[in-house]
PDB file of C-alpha atoms and ligand atoms in Angstrom:
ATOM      1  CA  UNK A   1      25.779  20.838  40.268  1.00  0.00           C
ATOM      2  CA  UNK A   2      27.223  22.811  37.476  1.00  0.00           C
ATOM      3  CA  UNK A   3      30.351  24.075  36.133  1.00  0.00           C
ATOM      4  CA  UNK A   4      31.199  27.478  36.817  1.00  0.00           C
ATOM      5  CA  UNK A   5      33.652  30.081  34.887  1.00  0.00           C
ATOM      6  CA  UNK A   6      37.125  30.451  35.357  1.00  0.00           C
ATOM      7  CA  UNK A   7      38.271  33.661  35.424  1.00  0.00           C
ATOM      8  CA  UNK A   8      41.833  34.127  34.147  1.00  0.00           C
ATOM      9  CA  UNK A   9      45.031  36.211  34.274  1.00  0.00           C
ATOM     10  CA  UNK A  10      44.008  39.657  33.436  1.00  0.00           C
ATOM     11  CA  UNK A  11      40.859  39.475  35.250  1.00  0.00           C
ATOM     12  CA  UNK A  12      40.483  41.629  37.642  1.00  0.00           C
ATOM     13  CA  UNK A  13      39.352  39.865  40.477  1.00  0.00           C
ATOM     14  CA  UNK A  14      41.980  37.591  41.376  1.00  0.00           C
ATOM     15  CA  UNK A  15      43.377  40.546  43.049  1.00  0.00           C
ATOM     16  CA  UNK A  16      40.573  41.505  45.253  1.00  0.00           C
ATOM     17  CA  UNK A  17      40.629  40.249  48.722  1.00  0.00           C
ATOM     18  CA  UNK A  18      37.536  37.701  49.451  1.00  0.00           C
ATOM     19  CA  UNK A  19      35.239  38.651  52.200  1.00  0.00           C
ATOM     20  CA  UNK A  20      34.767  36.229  55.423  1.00  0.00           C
ATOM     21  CA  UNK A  21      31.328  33.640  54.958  1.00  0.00           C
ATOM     22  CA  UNK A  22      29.014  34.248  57.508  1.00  0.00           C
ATOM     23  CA  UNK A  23      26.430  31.976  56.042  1.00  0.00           C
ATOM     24  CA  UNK A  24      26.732  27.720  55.676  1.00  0.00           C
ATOM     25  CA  UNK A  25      23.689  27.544  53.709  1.00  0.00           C
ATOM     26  CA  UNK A  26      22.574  25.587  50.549  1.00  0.00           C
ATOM     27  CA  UNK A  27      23.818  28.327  48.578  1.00  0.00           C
ATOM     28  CA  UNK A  28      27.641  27.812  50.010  1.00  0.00           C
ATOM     29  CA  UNK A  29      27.120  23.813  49.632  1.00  0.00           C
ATOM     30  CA  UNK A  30      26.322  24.835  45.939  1.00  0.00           C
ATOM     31  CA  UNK A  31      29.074  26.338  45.581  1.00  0.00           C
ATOM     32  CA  UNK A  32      31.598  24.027  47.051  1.00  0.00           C
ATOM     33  CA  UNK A  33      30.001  21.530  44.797  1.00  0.00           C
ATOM     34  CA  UNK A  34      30.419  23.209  41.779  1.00  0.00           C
ATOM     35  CA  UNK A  35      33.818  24.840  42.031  1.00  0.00           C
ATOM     36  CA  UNK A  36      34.673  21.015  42.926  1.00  0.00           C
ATOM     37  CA  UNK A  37      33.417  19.810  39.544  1.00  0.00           C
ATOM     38  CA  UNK A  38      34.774  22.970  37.808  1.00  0.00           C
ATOM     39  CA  UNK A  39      38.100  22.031  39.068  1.00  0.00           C
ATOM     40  CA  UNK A  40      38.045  18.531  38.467  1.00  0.00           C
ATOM     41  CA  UNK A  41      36.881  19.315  34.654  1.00  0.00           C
ATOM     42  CA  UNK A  42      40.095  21.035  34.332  1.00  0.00           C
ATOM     43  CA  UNK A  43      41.925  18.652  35.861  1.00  0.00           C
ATOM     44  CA  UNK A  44      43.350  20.748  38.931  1.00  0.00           C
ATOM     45  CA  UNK A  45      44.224  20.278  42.317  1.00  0.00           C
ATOM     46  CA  UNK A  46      42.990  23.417  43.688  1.00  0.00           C
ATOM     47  CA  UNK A  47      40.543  25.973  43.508  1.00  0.00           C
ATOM     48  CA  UNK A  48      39.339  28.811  44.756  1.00  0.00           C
ATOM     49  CA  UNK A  49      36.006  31.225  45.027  1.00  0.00           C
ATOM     50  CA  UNK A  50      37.313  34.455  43.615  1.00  0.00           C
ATOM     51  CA  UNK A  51      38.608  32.102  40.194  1.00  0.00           C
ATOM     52  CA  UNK A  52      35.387  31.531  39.834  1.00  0.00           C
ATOM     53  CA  UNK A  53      33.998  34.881  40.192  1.00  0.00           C
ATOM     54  CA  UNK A  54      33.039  34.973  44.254  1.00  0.00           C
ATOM     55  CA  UNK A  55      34.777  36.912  46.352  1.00  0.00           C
ATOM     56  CA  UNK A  56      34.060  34.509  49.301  1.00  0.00           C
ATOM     57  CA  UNK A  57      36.744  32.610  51.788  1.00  0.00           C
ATOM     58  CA  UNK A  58      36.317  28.567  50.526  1.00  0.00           C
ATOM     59  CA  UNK A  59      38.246  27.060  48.036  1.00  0.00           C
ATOM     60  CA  UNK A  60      38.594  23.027  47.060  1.00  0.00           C
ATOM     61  CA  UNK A  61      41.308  21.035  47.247  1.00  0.00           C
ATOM     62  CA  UNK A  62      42.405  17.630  46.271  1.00  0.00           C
ATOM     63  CA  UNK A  63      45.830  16.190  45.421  1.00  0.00           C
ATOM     64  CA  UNK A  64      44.359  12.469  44.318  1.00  0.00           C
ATOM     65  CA  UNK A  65      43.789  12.245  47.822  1.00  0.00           C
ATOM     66  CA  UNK A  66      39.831  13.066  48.437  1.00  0.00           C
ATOM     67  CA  UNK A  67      37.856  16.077  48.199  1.00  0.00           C
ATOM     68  CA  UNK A  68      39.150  18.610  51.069  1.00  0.00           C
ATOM     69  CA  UNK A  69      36.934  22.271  51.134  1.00  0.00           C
ATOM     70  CA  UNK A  70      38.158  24.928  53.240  1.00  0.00           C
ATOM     71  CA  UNK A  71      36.095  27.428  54.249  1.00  0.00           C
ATOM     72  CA  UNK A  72      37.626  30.477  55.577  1.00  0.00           C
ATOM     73  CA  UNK A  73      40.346  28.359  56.260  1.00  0.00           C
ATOM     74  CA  UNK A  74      43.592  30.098  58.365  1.00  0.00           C
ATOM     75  CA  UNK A  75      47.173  29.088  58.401  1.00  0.00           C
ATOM     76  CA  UNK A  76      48.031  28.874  62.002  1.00  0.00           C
ATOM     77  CA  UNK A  77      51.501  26.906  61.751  1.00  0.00           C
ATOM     78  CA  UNK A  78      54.051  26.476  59.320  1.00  0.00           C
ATOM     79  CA  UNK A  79      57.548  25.445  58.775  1.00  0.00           C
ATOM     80  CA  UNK A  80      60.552  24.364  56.351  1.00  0.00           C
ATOM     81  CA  UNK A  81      60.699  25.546  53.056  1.00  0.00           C
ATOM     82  CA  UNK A  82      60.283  23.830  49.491  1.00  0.00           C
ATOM     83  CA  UNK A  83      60.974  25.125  46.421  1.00  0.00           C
ATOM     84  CA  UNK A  84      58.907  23.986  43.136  1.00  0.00           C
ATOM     85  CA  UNK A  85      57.129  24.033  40.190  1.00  0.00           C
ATOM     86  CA  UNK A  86      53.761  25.373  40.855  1.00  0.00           C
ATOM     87  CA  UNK A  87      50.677  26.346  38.034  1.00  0.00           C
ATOM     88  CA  UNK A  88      47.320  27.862  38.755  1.00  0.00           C
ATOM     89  CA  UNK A  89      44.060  27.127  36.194  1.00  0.00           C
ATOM     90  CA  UNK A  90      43.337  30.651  36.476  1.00  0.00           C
ATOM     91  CA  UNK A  91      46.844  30.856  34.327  1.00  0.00           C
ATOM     92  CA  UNK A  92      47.003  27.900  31.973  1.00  0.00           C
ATOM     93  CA  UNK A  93      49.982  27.199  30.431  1.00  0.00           C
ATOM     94  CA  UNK A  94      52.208  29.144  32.688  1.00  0.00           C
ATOM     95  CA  UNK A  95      54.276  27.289  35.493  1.00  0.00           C
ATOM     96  CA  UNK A  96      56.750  29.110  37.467  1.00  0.00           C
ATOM     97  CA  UNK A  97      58.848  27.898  40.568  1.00  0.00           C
ATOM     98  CA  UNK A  98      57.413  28.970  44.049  1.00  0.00           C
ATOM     99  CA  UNK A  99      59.085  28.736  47.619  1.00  0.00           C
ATOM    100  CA  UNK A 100      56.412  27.655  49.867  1.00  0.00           C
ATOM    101  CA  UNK A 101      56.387  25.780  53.278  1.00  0.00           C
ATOM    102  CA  UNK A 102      57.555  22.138  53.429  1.00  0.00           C
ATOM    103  CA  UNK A 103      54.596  21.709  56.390  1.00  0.00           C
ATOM    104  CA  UNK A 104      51.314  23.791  57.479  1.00  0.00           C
ATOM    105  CA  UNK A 105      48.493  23.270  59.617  1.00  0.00           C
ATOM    106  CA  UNK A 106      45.198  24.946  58.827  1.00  0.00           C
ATOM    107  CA  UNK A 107      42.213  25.663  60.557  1.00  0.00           C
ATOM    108  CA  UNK A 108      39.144  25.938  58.537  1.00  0.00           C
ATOM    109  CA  UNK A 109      35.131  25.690  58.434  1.00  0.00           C
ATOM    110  CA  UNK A 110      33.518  22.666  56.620  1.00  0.00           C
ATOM    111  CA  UNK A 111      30.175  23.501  54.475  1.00  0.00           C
ATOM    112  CA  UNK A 112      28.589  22.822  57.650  1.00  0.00           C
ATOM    113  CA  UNK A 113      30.588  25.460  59.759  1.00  0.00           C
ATOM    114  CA  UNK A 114      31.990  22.340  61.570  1.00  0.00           C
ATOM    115  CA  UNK A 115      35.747  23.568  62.435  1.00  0.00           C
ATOM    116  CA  UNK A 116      38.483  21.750  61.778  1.00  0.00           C
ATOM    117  CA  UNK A 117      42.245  21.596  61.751  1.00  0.00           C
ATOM    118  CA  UNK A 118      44.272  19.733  59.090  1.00  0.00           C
ATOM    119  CA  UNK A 119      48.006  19.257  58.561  1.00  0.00           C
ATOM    120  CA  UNK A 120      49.597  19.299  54.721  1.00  0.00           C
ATOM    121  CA  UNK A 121      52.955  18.708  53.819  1.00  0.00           C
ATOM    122  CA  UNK A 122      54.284  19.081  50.992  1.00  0.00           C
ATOM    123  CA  UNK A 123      52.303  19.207  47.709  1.00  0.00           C
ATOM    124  CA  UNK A 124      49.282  19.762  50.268  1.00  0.00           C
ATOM    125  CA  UNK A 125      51.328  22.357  51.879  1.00  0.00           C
ATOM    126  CA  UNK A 126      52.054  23.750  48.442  1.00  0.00           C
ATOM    127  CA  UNK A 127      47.813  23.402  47.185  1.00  0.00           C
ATOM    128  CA  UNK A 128      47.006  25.321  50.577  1.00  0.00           C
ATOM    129  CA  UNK A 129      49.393  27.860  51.060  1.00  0.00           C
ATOM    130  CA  UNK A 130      48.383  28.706  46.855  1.00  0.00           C
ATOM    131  CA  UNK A 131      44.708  29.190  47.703  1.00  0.00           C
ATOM    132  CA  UNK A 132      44.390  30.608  50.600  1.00  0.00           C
ATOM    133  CA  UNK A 133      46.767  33.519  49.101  1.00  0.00           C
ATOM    134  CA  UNK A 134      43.508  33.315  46.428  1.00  0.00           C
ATOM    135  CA  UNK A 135      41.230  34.516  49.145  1.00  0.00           C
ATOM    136  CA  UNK A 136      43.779  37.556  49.749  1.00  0.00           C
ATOM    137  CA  UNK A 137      43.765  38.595  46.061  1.00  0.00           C
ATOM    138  CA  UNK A 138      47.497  37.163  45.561  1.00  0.00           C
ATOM    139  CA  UNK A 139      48.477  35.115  42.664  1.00  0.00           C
ATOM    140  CA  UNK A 140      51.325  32.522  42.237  1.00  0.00           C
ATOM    141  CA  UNK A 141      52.840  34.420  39.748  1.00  0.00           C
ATOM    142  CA  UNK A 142      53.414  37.095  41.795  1.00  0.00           C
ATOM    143  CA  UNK A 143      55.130  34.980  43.704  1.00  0.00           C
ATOM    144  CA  UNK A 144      57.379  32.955  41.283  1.00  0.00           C
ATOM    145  CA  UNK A 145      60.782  33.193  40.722  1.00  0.00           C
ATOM    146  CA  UNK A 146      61.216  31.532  37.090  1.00  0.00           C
ATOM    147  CA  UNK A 147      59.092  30.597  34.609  1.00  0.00           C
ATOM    148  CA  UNK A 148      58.659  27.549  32.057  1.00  0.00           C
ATOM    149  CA  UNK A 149      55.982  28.461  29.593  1.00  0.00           C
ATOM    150  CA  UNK A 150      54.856  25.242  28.075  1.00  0.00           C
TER     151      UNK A 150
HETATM  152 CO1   CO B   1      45.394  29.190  41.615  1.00  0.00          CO
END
C-alpha cells in the first residue's frame, strides 16, 4: 500500500469523465487500497480515482462507518432533498453548500466484481452522490450555491 497524489482544483482531470473497469485484478485491489489510505491520510470521507490521477469508475468511501469501495457504482434510486455544507480534498479549504438527495440506493462492483446494492441517507447520500459525479468529471463546486472559505 502506498499513498497516492491528489490532484487539485485546477487540474485538469477532475473534469474528464472516468472510463468503465473491465478488469478486478490485483492492480484494481491496489488501487482501492491505496486511494483508501490516501484518503484516510487526509482525513476525508470520500475519494475518488480521477483525484488521484485514474480515470477509472471506483472511488472509497467511509463516513466513520467502515471502509465502503464502489466500483463502477450507479445510482439507481433517489429521493428527498438536503441542503449542506459539503468540501472535497481535491479543493482544500473551500466548503460550499450543495443540494443533494436526502436518500439513494446504489448499485456497484466490489474489488472482486461481486455486485452489490447499498442504501445511504444522508451524509452517505451526500459522500455518494459527490463521487460518483467524480467519475463523470463534475466537481462540487460546480455545484455549490455559497461558499465559506475557511
Ligand atoms: Co471530491
Amino acid at each position: 500500500m502506498a499513498l497516492r497524489q491528489i490532484r487539485y482544483k485546477d487540474d485538469e482531470i477532475l473534469s474528464k469523465k472516468c472510463k468503465e473497469v473491465k478488469k478486478f485484478d490485483e492492480k484494481l485491489a491496489i488501487l482501492l487500497d491505496d486511494m483508501y489510505d490516501t484518503m484516510k491520510k487526509a482525513d476525508g470521507v470520500g475519494l475518488a480515482a480521477p483525484q488521484v490521477g485514474i480515470l477509472k469508475r471506483a472511488c472509497v468511501i467511509d463516513i466513520g462507518k467502515g471502509r465502503i469501495d464502489l466500483v463502477n457504482p450507479e445510482i439507481i434510486e433517489t429521493s428527498g432533498s438536503v441542503t449542506d455544507k459539503e468540501g472535497c480534498l481535491s479543493f482544500p479549504e473551500v466548503f460550499g453548500e450543495v443540494e443533494r438527495p436526502q436518500y439513494v440506493k446504489v448499485k456497484a462492483f466490489d474489488r472482486n466484481g461481486e455486485e452489490f446494492v447499498l442504501e445511504g441517507r444522508d451524509l452517505l447520500a451526500r459522500a455518494i452522490c459527490h463521487e460518483c459525479d467524480h467519475l463523470d468529471g463534475v466537481v462540487f463546486v460546480s455545484r455549490a450555491t455559497k461558499f465559506d472559505e475557511r
